[in-house]
Coordinates of C-alpha atoms and ligand atoms in Angstrom, one line a residue:
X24 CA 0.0 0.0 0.0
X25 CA 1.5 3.5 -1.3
X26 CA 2.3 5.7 2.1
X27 CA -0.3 8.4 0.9
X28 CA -1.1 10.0 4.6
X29 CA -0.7 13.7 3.4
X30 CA -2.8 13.0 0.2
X31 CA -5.3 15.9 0.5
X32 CA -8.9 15.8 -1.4
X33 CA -8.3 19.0 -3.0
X34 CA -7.9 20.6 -6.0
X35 CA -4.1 21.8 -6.9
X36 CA -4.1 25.3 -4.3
X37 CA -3.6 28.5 -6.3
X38 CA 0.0 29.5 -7.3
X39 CA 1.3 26.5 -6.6
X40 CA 3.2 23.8 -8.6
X41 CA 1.1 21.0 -9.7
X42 CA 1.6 17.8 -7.3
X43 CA -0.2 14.5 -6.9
X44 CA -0.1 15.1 -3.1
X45 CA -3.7 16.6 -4.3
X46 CA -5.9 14.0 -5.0
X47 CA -8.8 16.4 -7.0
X48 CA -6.1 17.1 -9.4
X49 CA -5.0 15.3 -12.3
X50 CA -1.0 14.7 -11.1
X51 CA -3.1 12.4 -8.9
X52 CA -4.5 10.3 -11.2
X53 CA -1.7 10.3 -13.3
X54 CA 0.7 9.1 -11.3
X55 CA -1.8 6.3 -9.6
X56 CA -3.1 5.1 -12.6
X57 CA -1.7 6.4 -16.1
X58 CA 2.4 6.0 -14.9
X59 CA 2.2 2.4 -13.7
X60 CA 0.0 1.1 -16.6
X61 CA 3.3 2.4 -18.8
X62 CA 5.8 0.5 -16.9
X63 CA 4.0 -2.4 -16.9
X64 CA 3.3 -2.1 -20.7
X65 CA 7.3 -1.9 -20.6
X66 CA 7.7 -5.0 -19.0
X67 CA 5.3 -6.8 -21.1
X68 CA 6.6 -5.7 -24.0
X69 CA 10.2 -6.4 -23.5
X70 CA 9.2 -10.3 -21.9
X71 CA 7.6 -11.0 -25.2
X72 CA 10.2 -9.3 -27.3
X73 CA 12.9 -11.3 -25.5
X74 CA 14.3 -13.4 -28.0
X75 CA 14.0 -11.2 -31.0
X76 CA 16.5 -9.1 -28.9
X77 CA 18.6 -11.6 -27.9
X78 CA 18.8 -12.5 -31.8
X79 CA 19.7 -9.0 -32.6
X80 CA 22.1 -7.9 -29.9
X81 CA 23.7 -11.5 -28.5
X82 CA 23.4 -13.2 -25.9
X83 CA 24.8 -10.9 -23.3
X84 CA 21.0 -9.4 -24.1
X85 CA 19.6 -12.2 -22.2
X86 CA 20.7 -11.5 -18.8
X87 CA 21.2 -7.9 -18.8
X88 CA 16.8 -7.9 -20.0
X89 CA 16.1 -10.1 -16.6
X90 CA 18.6 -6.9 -14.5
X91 CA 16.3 -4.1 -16.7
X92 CA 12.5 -6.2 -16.3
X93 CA 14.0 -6.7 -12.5
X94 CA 14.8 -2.9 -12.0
X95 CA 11.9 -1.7 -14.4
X96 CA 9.3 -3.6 -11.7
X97 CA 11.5 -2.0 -8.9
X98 CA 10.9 1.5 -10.0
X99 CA 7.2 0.4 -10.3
X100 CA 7.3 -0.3 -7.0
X101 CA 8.8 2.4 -5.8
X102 CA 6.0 5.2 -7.5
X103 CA 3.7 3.1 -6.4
X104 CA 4.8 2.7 -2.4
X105 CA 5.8 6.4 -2.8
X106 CA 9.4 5.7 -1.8
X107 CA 12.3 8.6 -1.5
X108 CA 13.8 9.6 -4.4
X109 CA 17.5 8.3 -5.2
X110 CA 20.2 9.3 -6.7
X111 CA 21.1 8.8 -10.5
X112 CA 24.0 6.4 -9.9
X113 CA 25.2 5.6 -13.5
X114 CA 26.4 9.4 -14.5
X115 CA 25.7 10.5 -17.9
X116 CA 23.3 13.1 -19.4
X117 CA 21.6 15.5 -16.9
X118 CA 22.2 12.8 -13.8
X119 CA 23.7 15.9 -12.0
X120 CA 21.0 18.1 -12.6
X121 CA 18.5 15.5 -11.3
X122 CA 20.8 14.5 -8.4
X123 CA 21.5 18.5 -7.6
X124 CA 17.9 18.7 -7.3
X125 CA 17.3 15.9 -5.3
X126 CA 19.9 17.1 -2.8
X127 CA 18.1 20.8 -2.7
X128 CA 14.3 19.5 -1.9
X129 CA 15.3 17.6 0.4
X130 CA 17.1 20.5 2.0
X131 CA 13.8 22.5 1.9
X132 CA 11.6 20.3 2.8
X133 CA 13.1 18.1 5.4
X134 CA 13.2 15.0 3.4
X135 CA 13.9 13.5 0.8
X136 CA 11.2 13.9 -2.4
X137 CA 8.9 11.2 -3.2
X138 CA 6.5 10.8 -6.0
X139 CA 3.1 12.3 -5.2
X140 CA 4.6 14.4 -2.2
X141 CA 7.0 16.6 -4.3
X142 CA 6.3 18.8 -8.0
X143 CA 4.6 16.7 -10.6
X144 CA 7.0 17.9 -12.9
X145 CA 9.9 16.9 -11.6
X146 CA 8.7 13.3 -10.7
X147 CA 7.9 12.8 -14.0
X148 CA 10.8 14.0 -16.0
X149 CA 12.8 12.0 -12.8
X150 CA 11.1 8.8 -14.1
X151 CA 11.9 8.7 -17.4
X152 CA 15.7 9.8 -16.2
X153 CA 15.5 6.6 -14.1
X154 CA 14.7 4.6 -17.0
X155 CA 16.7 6.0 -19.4
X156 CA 19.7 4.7 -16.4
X157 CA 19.0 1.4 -16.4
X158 CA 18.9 1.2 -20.1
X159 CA 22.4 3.1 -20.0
X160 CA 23.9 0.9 -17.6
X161 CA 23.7 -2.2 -20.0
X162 CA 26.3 -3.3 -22.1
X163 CA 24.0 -4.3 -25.1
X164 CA 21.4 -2.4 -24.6
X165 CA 22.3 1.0 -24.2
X166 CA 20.5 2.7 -27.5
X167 CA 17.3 0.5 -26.9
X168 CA 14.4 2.1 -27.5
X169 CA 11.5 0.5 -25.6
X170 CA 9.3 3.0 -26.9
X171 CA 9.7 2.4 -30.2
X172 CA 7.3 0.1 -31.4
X173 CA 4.6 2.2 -30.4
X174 CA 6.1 5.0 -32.1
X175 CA 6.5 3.7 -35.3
X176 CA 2.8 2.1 -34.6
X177 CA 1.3 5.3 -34.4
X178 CA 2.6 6.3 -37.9
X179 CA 1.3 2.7 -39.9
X180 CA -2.1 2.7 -37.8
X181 CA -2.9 6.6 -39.4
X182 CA -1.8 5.7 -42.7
X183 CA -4.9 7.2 -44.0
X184 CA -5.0 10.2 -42.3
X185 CA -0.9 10.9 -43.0
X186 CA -2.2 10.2 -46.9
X187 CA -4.3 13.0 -46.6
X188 CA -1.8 15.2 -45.1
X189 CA 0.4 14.2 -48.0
X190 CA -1.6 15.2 -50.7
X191 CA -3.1 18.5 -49.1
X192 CA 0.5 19.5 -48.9
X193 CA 1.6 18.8 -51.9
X194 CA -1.2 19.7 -54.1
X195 CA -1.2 23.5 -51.8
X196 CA 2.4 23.9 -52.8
X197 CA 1.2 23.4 -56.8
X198 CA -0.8 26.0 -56.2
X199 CA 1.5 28.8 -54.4
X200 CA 2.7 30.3 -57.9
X201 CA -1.6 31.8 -58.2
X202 CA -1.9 32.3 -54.5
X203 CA -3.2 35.6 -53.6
X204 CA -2.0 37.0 -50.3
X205 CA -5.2 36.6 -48.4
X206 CA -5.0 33.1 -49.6
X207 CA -1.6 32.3 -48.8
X208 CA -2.3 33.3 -45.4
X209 CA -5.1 31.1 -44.7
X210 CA -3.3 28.4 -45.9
X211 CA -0.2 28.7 -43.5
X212 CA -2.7 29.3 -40.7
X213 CA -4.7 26.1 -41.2
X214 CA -1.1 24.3 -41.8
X215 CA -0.2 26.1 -38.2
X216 CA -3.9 24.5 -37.3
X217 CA -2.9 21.0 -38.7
X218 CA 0.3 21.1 -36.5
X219 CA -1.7 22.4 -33.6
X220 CA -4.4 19.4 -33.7
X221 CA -1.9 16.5 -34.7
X222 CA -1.0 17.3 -30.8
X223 CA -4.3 16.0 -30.1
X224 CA -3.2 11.8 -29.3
X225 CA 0.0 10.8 -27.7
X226 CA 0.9 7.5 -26.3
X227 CA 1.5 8.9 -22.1
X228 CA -2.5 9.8 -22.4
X229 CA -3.4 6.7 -23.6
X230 CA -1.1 4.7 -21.7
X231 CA 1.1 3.6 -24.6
X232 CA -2.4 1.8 -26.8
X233 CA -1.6 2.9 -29.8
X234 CA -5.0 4.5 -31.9
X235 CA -5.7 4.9 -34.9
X236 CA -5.7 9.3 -35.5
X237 CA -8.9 10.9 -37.5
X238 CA -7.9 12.9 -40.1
X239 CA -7.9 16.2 -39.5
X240 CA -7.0 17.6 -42.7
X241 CA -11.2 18.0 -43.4
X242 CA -11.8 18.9 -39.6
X243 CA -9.7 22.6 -39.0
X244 CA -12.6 24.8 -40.1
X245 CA -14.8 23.0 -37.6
X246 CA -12.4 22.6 -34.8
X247 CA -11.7 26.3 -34.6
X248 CA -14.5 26.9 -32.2
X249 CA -12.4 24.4 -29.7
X250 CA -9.4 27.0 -30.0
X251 CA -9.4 28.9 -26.7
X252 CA -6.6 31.4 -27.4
X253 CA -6.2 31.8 -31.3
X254 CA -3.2 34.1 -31.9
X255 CA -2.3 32.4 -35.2
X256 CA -2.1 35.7 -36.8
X257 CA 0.8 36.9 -34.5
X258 CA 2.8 34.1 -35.6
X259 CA 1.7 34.4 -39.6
X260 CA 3.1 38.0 -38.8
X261 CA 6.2 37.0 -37.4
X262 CA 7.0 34.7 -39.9
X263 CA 6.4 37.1 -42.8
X264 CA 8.4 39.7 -41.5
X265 CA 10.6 40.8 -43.5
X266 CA 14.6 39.6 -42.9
X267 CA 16.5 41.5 -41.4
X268 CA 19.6 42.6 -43.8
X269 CA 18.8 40.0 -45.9
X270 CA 19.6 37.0 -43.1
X271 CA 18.3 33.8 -43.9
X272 CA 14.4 33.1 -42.1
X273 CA 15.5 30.2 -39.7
X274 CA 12.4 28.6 -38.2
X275 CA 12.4 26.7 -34.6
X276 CA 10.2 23.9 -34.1
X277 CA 10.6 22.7 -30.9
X278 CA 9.4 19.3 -31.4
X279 CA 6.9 17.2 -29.2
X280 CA 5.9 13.4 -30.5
X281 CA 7.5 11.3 -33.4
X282 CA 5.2 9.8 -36.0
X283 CA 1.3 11.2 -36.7
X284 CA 2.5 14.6 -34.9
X285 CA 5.8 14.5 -36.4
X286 CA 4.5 14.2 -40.1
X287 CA 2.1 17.6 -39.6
X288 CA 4.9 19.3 -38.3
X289 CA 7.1 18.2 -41.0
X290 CA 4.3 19.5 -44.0
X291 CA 3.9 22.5 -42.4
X292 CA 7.6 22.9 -42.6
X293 CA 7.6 22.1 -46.2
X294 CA 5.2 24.5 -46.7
X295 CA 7.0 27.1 -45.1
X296 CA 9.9 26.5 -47.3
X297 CA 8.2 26.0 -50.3
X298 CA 6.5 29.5 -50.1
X299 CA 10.0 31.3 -49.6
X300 CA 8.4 32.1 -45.9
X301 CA 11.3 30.7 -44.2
X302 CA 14.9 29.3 -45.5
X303 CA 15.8 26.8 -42.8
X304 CA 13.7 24.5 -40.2
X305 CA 15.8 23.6 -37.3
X306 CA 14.2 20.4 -35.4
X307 CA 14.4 20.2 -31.8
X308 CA 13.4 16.6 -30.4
X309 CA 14.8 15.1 -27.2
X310 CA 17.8 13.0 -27.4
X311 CA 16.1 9.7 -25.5
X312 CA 13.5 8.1 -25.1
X313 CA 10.7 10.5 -23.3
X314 CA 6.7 10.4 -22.7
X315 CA 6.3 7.5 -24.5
X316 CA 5.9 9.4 -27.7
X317 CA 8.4 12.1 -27.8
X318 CA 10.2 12.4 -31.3
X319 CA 13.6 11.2 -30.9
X320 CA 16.4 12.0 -33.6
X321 CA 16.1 8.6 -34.9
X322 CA 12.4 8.4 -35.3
X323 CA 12.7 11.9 -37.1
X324 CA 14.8 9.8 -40.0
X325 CA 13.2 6.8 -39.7
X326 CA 9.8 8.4 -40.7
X327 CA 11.3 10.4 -43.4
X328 CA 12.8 7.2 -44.9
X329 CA 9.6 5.1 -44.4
X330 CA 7.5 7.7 -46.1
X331 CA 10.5 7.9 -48.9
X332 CA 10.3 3.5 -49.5
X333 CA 6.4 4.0 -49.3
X334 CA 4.3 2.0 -52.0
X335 CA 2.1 5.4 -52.7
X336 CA 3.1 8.2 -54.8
X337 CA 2.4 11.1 -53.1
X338 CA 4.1 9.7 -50.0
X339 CA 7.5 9.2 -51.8
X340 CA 7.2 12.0 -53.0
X341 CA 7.1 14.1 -50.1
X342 CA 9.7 11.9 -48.4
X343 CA 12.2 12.8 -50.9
X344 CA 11.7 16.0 -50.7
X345 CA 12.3 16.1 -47.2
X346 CA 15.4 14.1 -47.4
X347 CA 16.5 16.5 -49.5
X348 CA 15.7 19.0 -47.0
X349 CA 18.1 17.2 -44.8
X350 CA 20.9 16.6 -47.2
X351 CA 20.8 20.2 -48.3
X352 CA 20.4 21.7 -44.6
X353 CA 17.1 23.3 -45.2
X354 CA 15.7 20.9 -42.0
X355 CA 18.5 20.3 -39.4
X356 CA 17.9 18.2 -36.5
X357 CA 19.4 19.8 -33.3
X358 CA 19.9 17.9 -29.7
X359 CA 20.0 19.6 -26.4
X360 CA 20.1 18.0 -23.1
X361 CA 18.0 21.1 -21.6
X362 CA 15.2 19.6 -23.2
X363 CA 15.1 16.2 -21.3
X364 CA 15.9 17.8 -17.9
X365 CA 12.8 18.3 -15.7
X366 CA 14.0 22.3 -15.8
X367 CA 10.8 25.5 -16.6
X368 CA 11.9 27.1 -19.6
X369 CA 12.4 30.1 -17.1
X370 CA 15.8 28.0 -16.3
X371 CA 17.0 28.2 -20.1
X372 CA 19.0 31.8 -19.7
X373 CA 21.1 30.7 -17.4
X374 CA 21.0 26.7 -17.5
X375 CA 21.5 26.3 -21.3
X376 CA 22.3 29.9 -22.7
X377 CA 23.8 28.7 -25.8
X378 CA 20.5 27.2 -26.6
X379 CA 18.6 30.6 -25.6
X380 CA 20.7 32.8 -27.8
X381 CA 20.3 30.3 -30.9
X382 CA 16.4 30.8 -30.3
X383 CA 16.6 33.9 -30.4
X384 CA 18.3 34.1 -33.8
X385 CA 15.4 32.8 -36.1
X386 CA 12.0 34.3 -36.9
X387 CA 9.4 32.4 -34.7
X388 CA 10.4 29.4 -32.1
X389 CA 7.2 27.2 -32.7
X390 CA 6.9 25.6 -29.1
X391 CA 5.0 22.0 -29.4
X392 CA 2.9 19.9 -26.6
X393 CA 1.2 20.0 -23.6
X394 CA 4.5 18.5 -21.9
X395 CA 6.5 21.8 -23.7
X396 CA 3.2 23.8 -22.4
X397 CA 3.9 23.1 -18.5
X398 CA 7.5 24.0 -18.7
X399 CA 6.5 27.2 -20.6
X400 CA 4.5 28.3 -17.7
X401 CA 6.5 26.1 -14.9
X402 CA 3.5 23.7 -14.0
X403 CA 2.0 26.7 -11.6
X404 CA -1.5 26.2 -10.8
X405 CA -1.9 30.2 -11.9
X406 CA -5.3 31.6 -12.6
X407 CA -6.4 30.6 -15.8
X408 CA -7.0 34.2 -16.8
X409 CA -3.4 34.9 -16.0
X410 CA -1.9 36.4 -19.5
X411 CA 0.1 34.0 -21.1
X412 CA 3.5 36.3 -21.1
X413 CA 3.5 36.7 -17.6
X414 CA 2.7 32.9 -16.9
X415 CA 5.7 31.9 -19.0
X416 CA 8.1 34.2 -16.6
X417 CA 11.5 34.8 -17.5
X418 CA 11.4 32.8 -21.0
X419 CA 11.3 35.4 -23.7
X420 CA 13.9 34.4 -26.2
X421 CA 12.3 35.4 -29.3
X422 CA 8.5 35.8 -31.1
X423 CA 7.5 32.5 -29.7
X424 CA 3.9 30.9 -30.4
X425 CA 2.7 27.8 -28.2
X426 CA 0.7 25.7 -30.3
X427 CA -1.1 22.9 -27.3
X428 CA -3.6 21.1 -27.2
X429 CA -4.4 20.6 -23.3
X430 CA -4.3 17.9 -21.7
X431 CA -3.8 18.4 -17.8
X432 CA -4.7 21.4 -15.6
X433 CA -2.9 24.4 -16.3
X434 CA -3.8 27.2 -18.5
X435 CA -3.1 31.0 -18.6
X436 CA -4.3 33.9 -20.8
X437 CA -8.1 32.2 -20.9
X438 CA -10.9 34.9 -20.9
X439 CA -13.2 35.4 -17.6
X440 CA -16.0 32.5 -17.9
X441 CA -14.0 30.9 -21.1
X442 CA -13.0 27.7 -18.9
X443 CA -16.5 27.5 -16.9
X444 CA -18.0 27.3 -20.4
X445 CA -16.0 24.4 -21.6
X446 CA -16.2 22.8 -18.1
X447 CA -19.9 22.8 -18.9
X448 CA -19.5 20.7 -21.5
X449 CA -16.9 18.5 -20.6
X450 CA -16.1 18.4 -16.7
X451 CA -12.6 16.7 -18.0
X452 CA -12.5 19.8 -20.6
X453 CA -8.7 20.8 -19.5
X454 CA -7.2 17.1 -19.9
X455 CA -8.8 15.3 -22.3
X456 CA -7.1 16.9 -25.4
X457 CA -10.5 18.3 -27.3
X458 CA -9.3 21.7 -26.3
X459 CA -6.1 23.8 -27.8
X460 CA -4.5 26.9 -27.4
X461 CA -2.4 28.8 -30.1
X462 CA -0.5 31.1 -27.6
X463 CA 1.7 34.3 -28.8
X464 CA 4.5 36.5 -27.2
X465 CA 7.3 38.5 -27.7
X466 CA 9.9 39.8 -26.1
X467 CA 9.5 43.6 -25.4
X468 CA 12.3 45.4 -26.7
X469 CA 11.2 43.4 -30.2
Ligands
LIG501 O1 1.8 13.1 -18.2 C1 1.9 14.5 -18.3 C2 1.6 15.0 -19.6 O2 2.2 16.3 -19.8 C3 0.2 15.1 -19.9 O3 -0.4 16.2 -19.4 C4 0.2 14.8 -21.3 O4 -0.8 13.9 -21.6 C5 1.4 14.1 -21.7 O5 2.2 14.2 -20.6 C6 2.3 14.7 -22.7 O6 1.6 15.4 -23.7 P1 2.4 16.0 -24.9 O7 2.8 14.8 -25.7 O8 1.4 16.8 -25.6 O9 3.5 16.8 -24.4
LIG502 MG1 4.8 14.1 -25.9

């Protein structure tokens, strides 16, 4: 039985950082229900994969899987039980931030974190740190992706709706020689929209089950009534700025999940480029596995070259054209470790200011995902009306637009009576993914 004493039946208090410590809330939940069903689905996964791994990595694979099943369940355990945090033993990538912060709650609060007693956040980003050690600590299965399958399962199982992506994109970019300007902007708007929606699904909601994704190519008209902050022309406006002394128009996508969300973000792209809005797409995905569904750099290729060996036309097509991109340097794919630390983007400045300064060189910094969302505005349970600049604090790199669709229970820049309206038609209105916001802001001396 988890040691849940100090669980209270209330909502997330005001101001503060989301926690599961509040059972009304949906950290609660989460980590109760939603967290364990994906390590489980872990363990399942890798006992039935056993001995295709063994076959492909040796048999060294063999016992080093019973050590990562054996410390998977562990960790299972430990959420569950609420148990102290410990220490990231193996080294590597961020293990000192993680360990750092370890060291300072338990400085402030007197002991040591533990999962539903300390910020949501940071237990969360801490889990899939943890996993990403055990992997690390193997000799044969130190690049294993255990999230893969599902991955590359959410691209085949929307086929259709990635089909129709394909061949709105590429018949649009026929047509951009007898665009008008009115029409041109409508178009990257509802390409924006695509890239917003294809948010909608991702594999940590749905506990790693793999759906099959609507398309949404026929739905953006009728889903803009679900857009609670639409400031979709701020970003067309940034993006058609004109260069400054004649600089090349570098877009920043920073990415959220691989495969169905991947493929909008990667037409919208091609859009871009295609119109002469932008020159160059940099790619920011996480450099291990993260959320189930976060777009790793491998899962970025390995979508570009399925789409490239597909059977249909239109979808060669368009992966050539991308690969292109990527042999030429038009998309570049860029790692950073900031983004798989459990840090706000507040931290960036001074935590990763190479990374800041570089976002603040291009013409809009698309920011992607509910996940991306929270850090934006720190995981603060703020008032829902609070404007979306000062919500996202000290992180004002660049023209910046927020393109979420929401799916736990923070918001900012809402309208009085906006989310009591959408909590009368859904009472799970904030997590369930039905809603998005498009959310603008730049820096003041821009
Ligand atoms: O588990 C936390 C969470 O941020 C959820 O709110 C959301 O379902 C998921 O992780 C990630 O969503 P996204 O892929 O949009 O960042
Ligand atoms: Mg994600």
């Amino acid at each position: 039985m988890a040691n849940l004493k100090r669980c209270v039946d209330e909502e997330t208090r005001t101001n503060e950082p989301l926690r599961g410590i509040y059972i009304k809330s949906f950290a609660y939940p989460s980590l109760k229900d939603r967290t364990p069903i994906i390590l489980t689905s872990i363990i399942d996964h890798l006992s039935r994969e056993k001995e295709n791994i063994v076959k492909q990595r040796g048999d060294v694979a063999r016992e080093e899987l019973k050590t990562v099943i054996g410390s998977i369940s562990k960790l299972k355990s430990e959420l569950q039980t609420n148990k102290p945090f410990s220490k990231i033993q193996s080294g590597g990538p961020g293990a000192d931030h993680y360990n750092r912060l370890i060291d300072e709650k338990t400085q402030r609060d007197k002991e040591a974190p533990t999962w539903y007693y300390t910020e949501w956040l940071f237990a969360e980003c801490y889990l899939y740190r943890r996993l990403r050690e055990i992997f690390e600590t193997t000799k044969s299965l130190q690049d294993y992706d255990v999230f893969d399958h599902q991955k590359t399962g959410v691209y085949f199982g929307s086929l259709q709706s990635i089909k129709d992506a394909t061949y709105l994109t590429l018949k649009t970019i026929e047509r951009l020689p007898s665009l008008n300007e009115e029409q041109l902007k409508k178009l990257v708007i509802d390409f924006i929209k695509l890239s917003l929606w294809s948010n909608r699904a991702d594999l940590s909601l749905s506990g790693g089950q793999v759906e099959e994704q609507a398309s949404i190519c026929s739905q953006v008209d009728a889903l803009d009534k679900n857009i609670l902050v639409d400031d979709s022309d701020k970003a067309y406006a940034a993006l058609t700025r004109e260069p400054v002394n004649g600089k090349p128009k570098i877009l920043d996508i920073i990415l959220d999940n691989a495969g169905f969300e991947l493929y909008f973000d990667l037409c919208l792209a091609d859009f871009l480029l295609s119109a002469n809005i932008v020159t160059q797409v940099r790619f920011h995905p996480k450099n291990c596995p993260w959320f189930v569904s976060d777009t790793n750099p491998k899962d970025f290729h390995w979508m570009i070259r399925v789409t490239k060996e597909s059977e249909d036309e239109a979808l060669k097509t368009i992966g050539r054209r991308w690969q292109t991109y990527v042999e030429e340097g038009q998309f570049t794919v860029e790692t950073n470790e900031f983004w798989t630390l459990s840090s706000d983007f507040g931290r960036m400045a001074s935590e990763a200011p190479a990374l800041y300064s570089k976002l603040g060189q291009s013409a809009l910094v698309i920011i992607k995902g509910d996940l991306n969302y929270r850090k934006l505005v720190a995981d603060v349970n703020r008032p829902f009306t609070t404007p979306f600049s000062e919500a996202i604090g000290a992180f004002h790199p660049n023209r910046l637009v927020s393109l979420r669709t929401m799916k736990c229970d923070v918001a900012s820049g809402l309208k009085p009576g906006q989310a009591e309206a959408c909590a009368k038609i859904n009472p799970n209105w904030i997590i369930t993914g039905e809603f998005a916001t498009i959310q603008y802001d730049q820096p003041s001396t821009l």
